[in-house]
Coordinates of C-alpha atoms in Angstrom, one line a residue:
M1 CA 113.5 61.4 140.5
K2 CA 115.8 58.7 141.5
K3 CA 118.5 61.2 142.5
K4 CA 115.9 63.0 144.7
W5 CA 114.9 59.8 146.3
L6 CA 118.5 58.9 147.1
Q7 CA 119.1 62.3 148.6
K8 CA 116.1 61.8 150.9
N9 CA 117.3 58.3 152.0
N10 CA 121.1 58.5 152.2
D11 CA 121.5 59.5 155.8
F12 CA 119.5 56.7 157.5
T13 CA 120.7 54.8 160.5
A14 CA 120.6 51.0 160.4
D15 CA 117.2 50.9 162.0
E16 CA 115.8 53.6 159.8
A17 CA 117.3 51.9 156.7
A18 CA 115.3 48.8 157.6
D19 CA 112.1 50.8 157.4
S20 CA 113.0 52.8 154.3
I21 CA 111.1 52.4 151.1
S22 CA 112.4 51.1 147.8
F23 CA 112.7 53.4 144.8
S24 CA 109.8 51.7 143.1
Q25 CA 107.6 52.2 146.1
Y26 CA 108.6 55.9 146.2
V27 CA 107.7 56.2 142.5
K28 CA 104.3 54.6 143.1
R29 CA 103.6 57.0 146.0
Q30 CA 104.5 60.0 143.9
I31 CA 102.3 58.8 141.0
G32 CA 99.4 58.2 143.4
K33 CA 99.9 61.6 144.9
W34 CA 99.8 63.4 141.6
L35 CA 96.9 61.3 140.4
S36 CA 94.9 62.3 143.5
I37 CA 95.5 65.9 142.5
V38 CA 95.1 65.8 138.7
L39 CA 92.1 63.4 138.4
P40 CA 89.7 65.4 140.5
I41 CA 90.6 68.6 138.7
A42 CA 90.3 66.9 135.4
L43 CA 86.8 65.6 136.4
G44 CA 85.9 69.1 137.4
F45 CA 86.9 70.6 134.1
F46 CA 85.1 67.8 132.2
L47 CA 81.9 68.6 134.1
I48 CA 82.2 72.3 133.4
F49 CA 82.8 71.6 129.7
Y50 CA 80.0 69.1 129.6
T51 CA 77.6 71.5 131.2
Y52 CA 78.4 74.7 129.2
N53 CA 78.7 72.8 125.9
K54 CA 75.0 72.1 126.1
F55 CA 74.0 75.7 126.8
T56 CA 73.1 78.1 123.9
A57 CA 74.5 81.5 123.6
E58 CA 71.3 82.9 125.1
Q59 CA 71.5 80.6 128.1
I60 CA 75.1 81.7 128.7
L61 CA 73.9 85.3 128.7
E62 CA 71.1 84.4 131.1
I63 CA 73.6 82.9 133.5
Q64 CA 75.7 86.0 133.3
S65 CA 72.7 88.1 134.1
Y66 CA 72.1 86.2 137.3
F67 CA 75.6 87.1 138.5
K68 CA 74.9 90.7 137.7
N69 CA 71.5 90.9 139.4
A70 CA 72.2 88.7 142.5
D71 CA 71.7 90.2 146.0
Y72 CA 75.2 89.8 147.3
T73 CA 74.2 91.0 150.8
Y74 CA 73.3 87.4 151.7
L75 CA 76.7 86.2 150.7
F76 CA 78.3 88.4 153.3
I77 CA 75.9 87.1 155.9
A78 CA 76.7 83.5 154.8
A79 CA 80.5 84.3 155.1
G80 CA 80.0 85.6 158.6
I81 CA 78.1 82.4 159.5
A82 CA 81.0 80.3 157.9
V83 CA 83.5 82.0 160.1
L84 CA 81.4 81.2 163.2
G85 CA 81.3 77.6 162.1
N86 CA 85.1 77.4 161.8
A87 CA 85.5 79.1 165.2
S88 CA 83.2 76.5 166.7
R89 CA 85.3 73.7 165.1
A90 CA 88.5 75.2 166.4
Y91 CA 87.0 75.4 169.9
R92 CA 85.7 71.8 169.7
W93 CA 89.1 70.5 168.9
K94 CA 90.4 71.8 172.2
F95 CA 88.2 69.2 174.1
S96 CA 89.8 66.1 172.7
L97 CA 93.3 67.6 172.9
E98 CA 92.8 68.6 176.6
H99 CA 91.5 65.1 177.4
M100 CA 94.9 63.7 176.3
G101 CA 96.7 66.3 178.4
Y102 CA 97.7 68.8 175.7
K103 CA 96.8 72.4 175.3
S104 CA 96.5 74.3 172.1
S105 CA 95.3 77.9 171.9
F106 CA 92.0 78.7 170.2
R107 CA 93.9 81.0 167.7
N108 CA 96.3 78.2 166.8
N109 CA 93.5 75.8 166.3
F110 CA 91.5 78.2 164.2
M111 CA 94.4 79.1 161.9
A112 CA 95.5 75.4 161.6
I113 CA 91.9 74.5 160.5
S114 CA 91.9 77.5 158.0
I115 CA 95.2 76.5 156.5
G116 CA 94.0 72.9 156.3
Y117 CA 91.0 73.9 154.3
V118 CA 93.2 75.6 151.7
L119 CA 95.5 72.7 151.4
N120 CA 92.5 70.4 150.8
L121 CA 91.9 72.3 147.7
T122 CA 95.2 70.9 146.3
V123 CA 95.8 67.4 147.7
P124 CA 92.7 65.7 149.1
K125 CA 92.9 65.2 152.9
S126 CA 96.3 66.9 153.1
G127 CA 94.7 69.5 155.3
E128 CA 94.1 67.0 158.1
V129 CA 97.8 66.2 158.1
S130 CA 98.8 69.9 158.1
R131 CA 96.6 70.5 161.1
A132 CA 98.4 67.9 163.1
L133 CA 101.8 69.2 162.0
I134 CA 100.9 72.7 163.0
V135 CA 99.9 71.9 166.5
K136 CA 103.0 69.7 166.8
K137 CA 105.2 72.5 165.8
Y138 CA 103.6 75.3 167.8
N139 CA 102.1 73.4 170.8
N140 CA 104.4 70.4 171.0
I141 CA 101.5 68.0 170.6
P142 CA 102.6 64.6 169.2
F143 CA 101.6 64.2 165.6
D144 CA 99.9 60.8 166.0
K145 CA 97.7 62.0 168.8
G146 CA 96.8 65.3 167.1
F147 CA 96.0 63.4 163.9
G148 CA 94.0 60.8 165.8
S149 CA 91.8 63.6 167.3
I150 CA 91.2 64.9 163.7
V151 CA 90.2 61.4 162.5
A152 CA 87.7 61.2 165.3
E153 CA 86.2 64.5 164.1
R154 CA 85.9 63.2 160.6
I155 CA 84.1 60.1 161.9
I156 CA 81.6 62.2 163.9
D157 CA 81.1 64.6 161.0
F158 CA 80.4 61.6 158.6
L159 CA 77.8 60.3 161.0
V160 CA 76.1 63.7 161.1
L161 CA 76.1 63.8 157.3
L162 CA 74.5 60.4 157.3
L163 CA 71.8 61.7 159.6
F164 CA 71.1 64.6 157.2
M165 CA 70.8 62.1 154.4
L166 CA 68.2 60.1 156.4
V167 CA 66.3 63.3 157.1
A168 CA 66.4 64.2 153.4
I169 CA 65.1 60.7 152.5
F170 CA 62.4 60.9 155.1
L171 CA 61.2 64.4 154.0
Q172 CA 61.6 64.0 150.3
F173 CA 61.6 60.3 149.7
S174 CA 60.1 60.3 146.1
I175 CA 62.6 63.0 145.0
V176 CA 65.6 61.4 146.6
K177 CA 64.5 58.1 145.1
S178 CA 64.2 59.4 141.6
F179 CA 67.3 61.6 141.8
I180 CA 69.7 59.2 143.5
L181 CA 68.4 55.8 144.5
D182 CA 66.9 54.8 141.1
K183 CA 70.1 55.7 139.4
L184 CA 72.4 53.7 141.6
P185 CA 73.2 50.0 141.2
L186 CA 71.9 49.1 144.7
Y187 CA 72.5 45.4 144.4
Q188 CA 76.2 45.9 143.4
I189 CA 76.6 48.5 146.1
L190 CA 75.2 46.2 148.8
L191 CA 77.4 43.4 147.5
Y192 CA 80.6 45.5 147.6
A193 CA 79.6 47.0 150.9
G194 CA 79.1 43.5 152.4
F195 CA 82.4 42.3 151.0
G196 CA 84.2 45.4 152.4
L197 CA 82.5 45.0 155.8
S198 CA 83.6 41.3 155.9
I199 CA 87.2 42.3 155.1
F200 CA 87.1 45.0 157.8
I201 CA 85.8 42.7 160.4
V202 CA 88.4 40.0 159.6
S203 CA 91.1 42.7 159.6
L204 CA 89.9 44.0 163.0
L205 CA 90.0 40.5 164.5
V206 CA 93.4 39.8 163.2
Y207 CA 94.7 43.2 164.5
H208 CA 93.2 42.6 167.9
Y209 CA 94.2 39.0 168.5
S210 CA 97.3 38.4 166.4
K211 CA 100.7 38.0 168.1
S212 CA 102.6 38.6 165.0
K213 CA 105.6 40.9 165.4
Y214 CA 104.5 43.0 162.4
I215 CA 101.0 43.5 163.9
L216 CA 102.5 44.3 167.4
S217 CA 104.9 46.8 165.7
L218 CA 101.9 48.4 163.9
K219 CA 100.0 48.6 167.2
Q220 CA 102.9 50.4 168.8
K221 CA 103.2 52.9 165.9
I222 CA 99.6 53.8 165.8
S223 CA 98.8 53.8 169.5
G224 CA 98.9 57.5 169.6
V225 CA 96.4 57.7 166.7
Q226 CA 94.1 55.3 168.6
E227 CA 94.3 57.4 171.7
G228 CA 93.3 60.5 169.7
V229 CA 90.4 58.7 168.0
F230 CA 89.0 57.3 171.2
S231 CA 89.5 60.6 173.1
I232 CA 85.9 61.5 172.2
I233 CA 84.5 58.5 174.0
H234 CA 86.5 59.0 177.2
M235 CA 86.5 62.8 177.5
Q236 CA 84.7 64.6 180.3
K237 CA 83.3 67.4 178.2
K238 CA 81.2 65.2 175.9
M239 CA 78.2 67.4 176.0
A240 CA 80.2 70.5 175.1
Y241 CA 81.8 68.6 172.2
L242 CA 78.4 67.4 170.9
F243 CA 77.0 71.0 171.3
H244 CA 79.7 72.4 169.1
T245 CA 79.3 69.5 166.6
A246 CA 75.6 70.4 166.4
F247 CA 76.4 74.1 166.0
I248 CA 79.0 73.5 163.3
W249 CA 76.5 71.6 161.2
F250 CA 73.7 74.1 162.0
S251 CA 76.0 76.8 160.7
Y252 CA 76.7 74.9 157.5
L253 CA 73.0 74.4 156.9
L254 CA 72.1 78.0 157.8
M255 CA 74.9 79.4 155.6
F256 CA 73.5 77.3 152.7
Y257 CA 69.9 78.4 153.5
V258 CA 70.8 82.1 153.6
V259 CA 72.4 82.0 150.1
F260 CA 69.0 80.8 148.7
F261 CA 67.8 84.4 149.0
V262 CA 70.5 85.6 146.5
F263 CA 68.0 84.8 143.7
S264 CA 64.3 85.5 143.8
E265 CA 63.7 82.1 142.0
T266 CA 65.3 80.1 144.8
S267 CA 64.1 82.2 147.8
T268 CA 60.7 80.6 147.8
L269 CA 61.9 76.9 148.0
S270 CA 60.8 74.9 151.0
F271 CA 63.0 73.9 153.9
S272 CA 62.8 70.3 152.7
A273 CA 64.2 71.3 149.4
V274 CA 67.0 73.1 151.2
I275 CA 67.9 70.0 153.2
T276 CA 67.9 67.8 150.1
S277 CA 70.1 70.3 148.1
F278 CA 72.4 70.6 151.1
V279 CA 73.0 66.9 151.2
V280 CA 73.6 66.7 147.4
G281 CA 76.0 69.7 147.7
S282 CA 77.9 67.9 150.5
I283 CA 78.2 64.8 148.4
A284 CA 79.4 66.9 145.4
I285 CA 82.3 68.3 147.5
A286 CA 83.7 64.7 147.8
F287 CA 83.7 64.2 144.0
T288 CA 86.4 66.7 143.2
N289 CA 88.7 69.0 145.1
S290 CA 86.2 70.7 147.3
G291 CA 83.5 70.4 144.7
F292 CA 85.3 72.1 141.8
G293 CA 83.0 71.6 138.8
S294 CA 80.9 69.0 140.5
Y295 CA 79.2 71.3 143.0
P296 CA 77.3 73.6 140.5
F297 CA 76.7 70.6 138.2
L298 CA 74.9 68.5 140.9
I299 CA 73.2 71.5 142.6
S300 CA 71.7 72.5 139.2
K301 CA 70.4 69.0 138.7
I302 CA 68.7 68.7 142.1
L303 CA 67.2 72.2 141.8
L304 CA 65.8 71.2 138.4
V305 CA 63.6 68.7 140.3
Y306 CA 62.1 71.6 142.1
A307 CA 61.3 73.4 138.9
I308 CA 64.3 75.7 139.0
S309 CA 65.7 76.1 135.5
E310 CA 69.1 74.6 134.9
T311 CA 70.6 78.0 134.1
T312 CA 69.4 79.4 137.4
G313 CA 70.6 76.3 139.3
N314 CA 74.0 76.5 137.6
A315 CA 74.4 80.1 138.4
F316 CA 73.3 79.5 142.0
G317 CA 75.7 76.6 142.4
W318 CA 78.6 78.7 141.1
I319 CA 77.8 81.6 143.4
V320 CA 77.5 79.3 146.5
W321 CA 80.8 77.5 145.6
T322 CA 82.7 80.6 144.7
S323 CA 81.7 82.5 147.9
Q324 CA 82.7 79.5 150.0
M325 CA 86.1 79.3 148.3
I326 CA 86.7 83.1 148.8
V327 CA 86.1 82.6 152.5
V328 CA 88.4 79.6 152.6
L329 CA 91.2 81.3 150.7
A330 CA 90.9 84.6 152.7
L331 CA 91.0 82.8 156.1
G332 CA 93.7 80.5 154.9
L333 CA 96.0 83.3 153.6
F334 CA 95.5 85.3 156.7
S335 CA 96.3 82.3 158.9
F336 CA 99.3 81.3 156.9
L337 CA 100.8 84.8 157.3
Y338 CA 99.7 85.4 160.9
L339 CA 100.4 82.0 162.5
P340 CA 104.2 82.4 162.7
V341 CA 103.8 86.0 163.9
F342 CA 101.4 85.0 166.7
N343 CA 103.7 82.2 167.8
R344 CA 106.9 84.2 167.6
K345 CA 108.9 83.7 170.8
K346 CA 109.5 86.9 172.7

């Protein structure tokens, strides 16, 4: 490993050498990188083992029968909706880039997003970095500004997810309370949240008012990222951006709702149940790499509250997750192969 690090750092100029990392820092980053990959996958395998270890042989056969008897027509419909959602996300990205004076074709945006989703299955959040690198390579958009626009998207999407959570709490307060709120150490969470918020505010004040050369250097380095983040606030096409944001999340919800008709047992659930399950599924995706293991586990638990057996809920969770991953992998593979072909100079 040390030889590899020396090879990467032996051609620096004097200025670059001043910014280079030590070998110990390099090792720590590599360890952190691999832990971010291995731990979520290990958690996913643990949840799978924990779930199926409880099932009897008859229950395993019952789960298999659900896969055999499912109406897969609705999965194809959901896949089409997923593609439309990705297309809307690609088109939305253009608005923040154009505000900063850069142009990226719809096809490049769409393929960058599709490749990013696949990479997120390996290293968490690596897809966001790859998106910025792709438009830098093919559209000459500075990495920091492209990445800043992606960070802004994530902030907006997080706020929309919070809105869905509030809707779920409003519609199904007793269920959300018993399923989530009663099981959380709210006092500790509020304490840690207050502590974290205090640190954030202090850091923000130091960053804004400090005249330290290190802070000034940091400001210069991330100025492009800041411009990308705040491009949403200052862009002219705010309404179009918000429309596509609404459409993206509507497509996610509609895709999830359509898949409920795969099984007769889940097809009769209320829209409130769909909203609550959708929120739980969205949270599950953050637990492991795109919900591996955690998605069917948590979906089966929330559906159990609505009198859907754990075997049915588990089968449903796996069908939803697997169908989503097939779409992600298919679009990602197509984009990976076609992106250089489309951008080949004539």
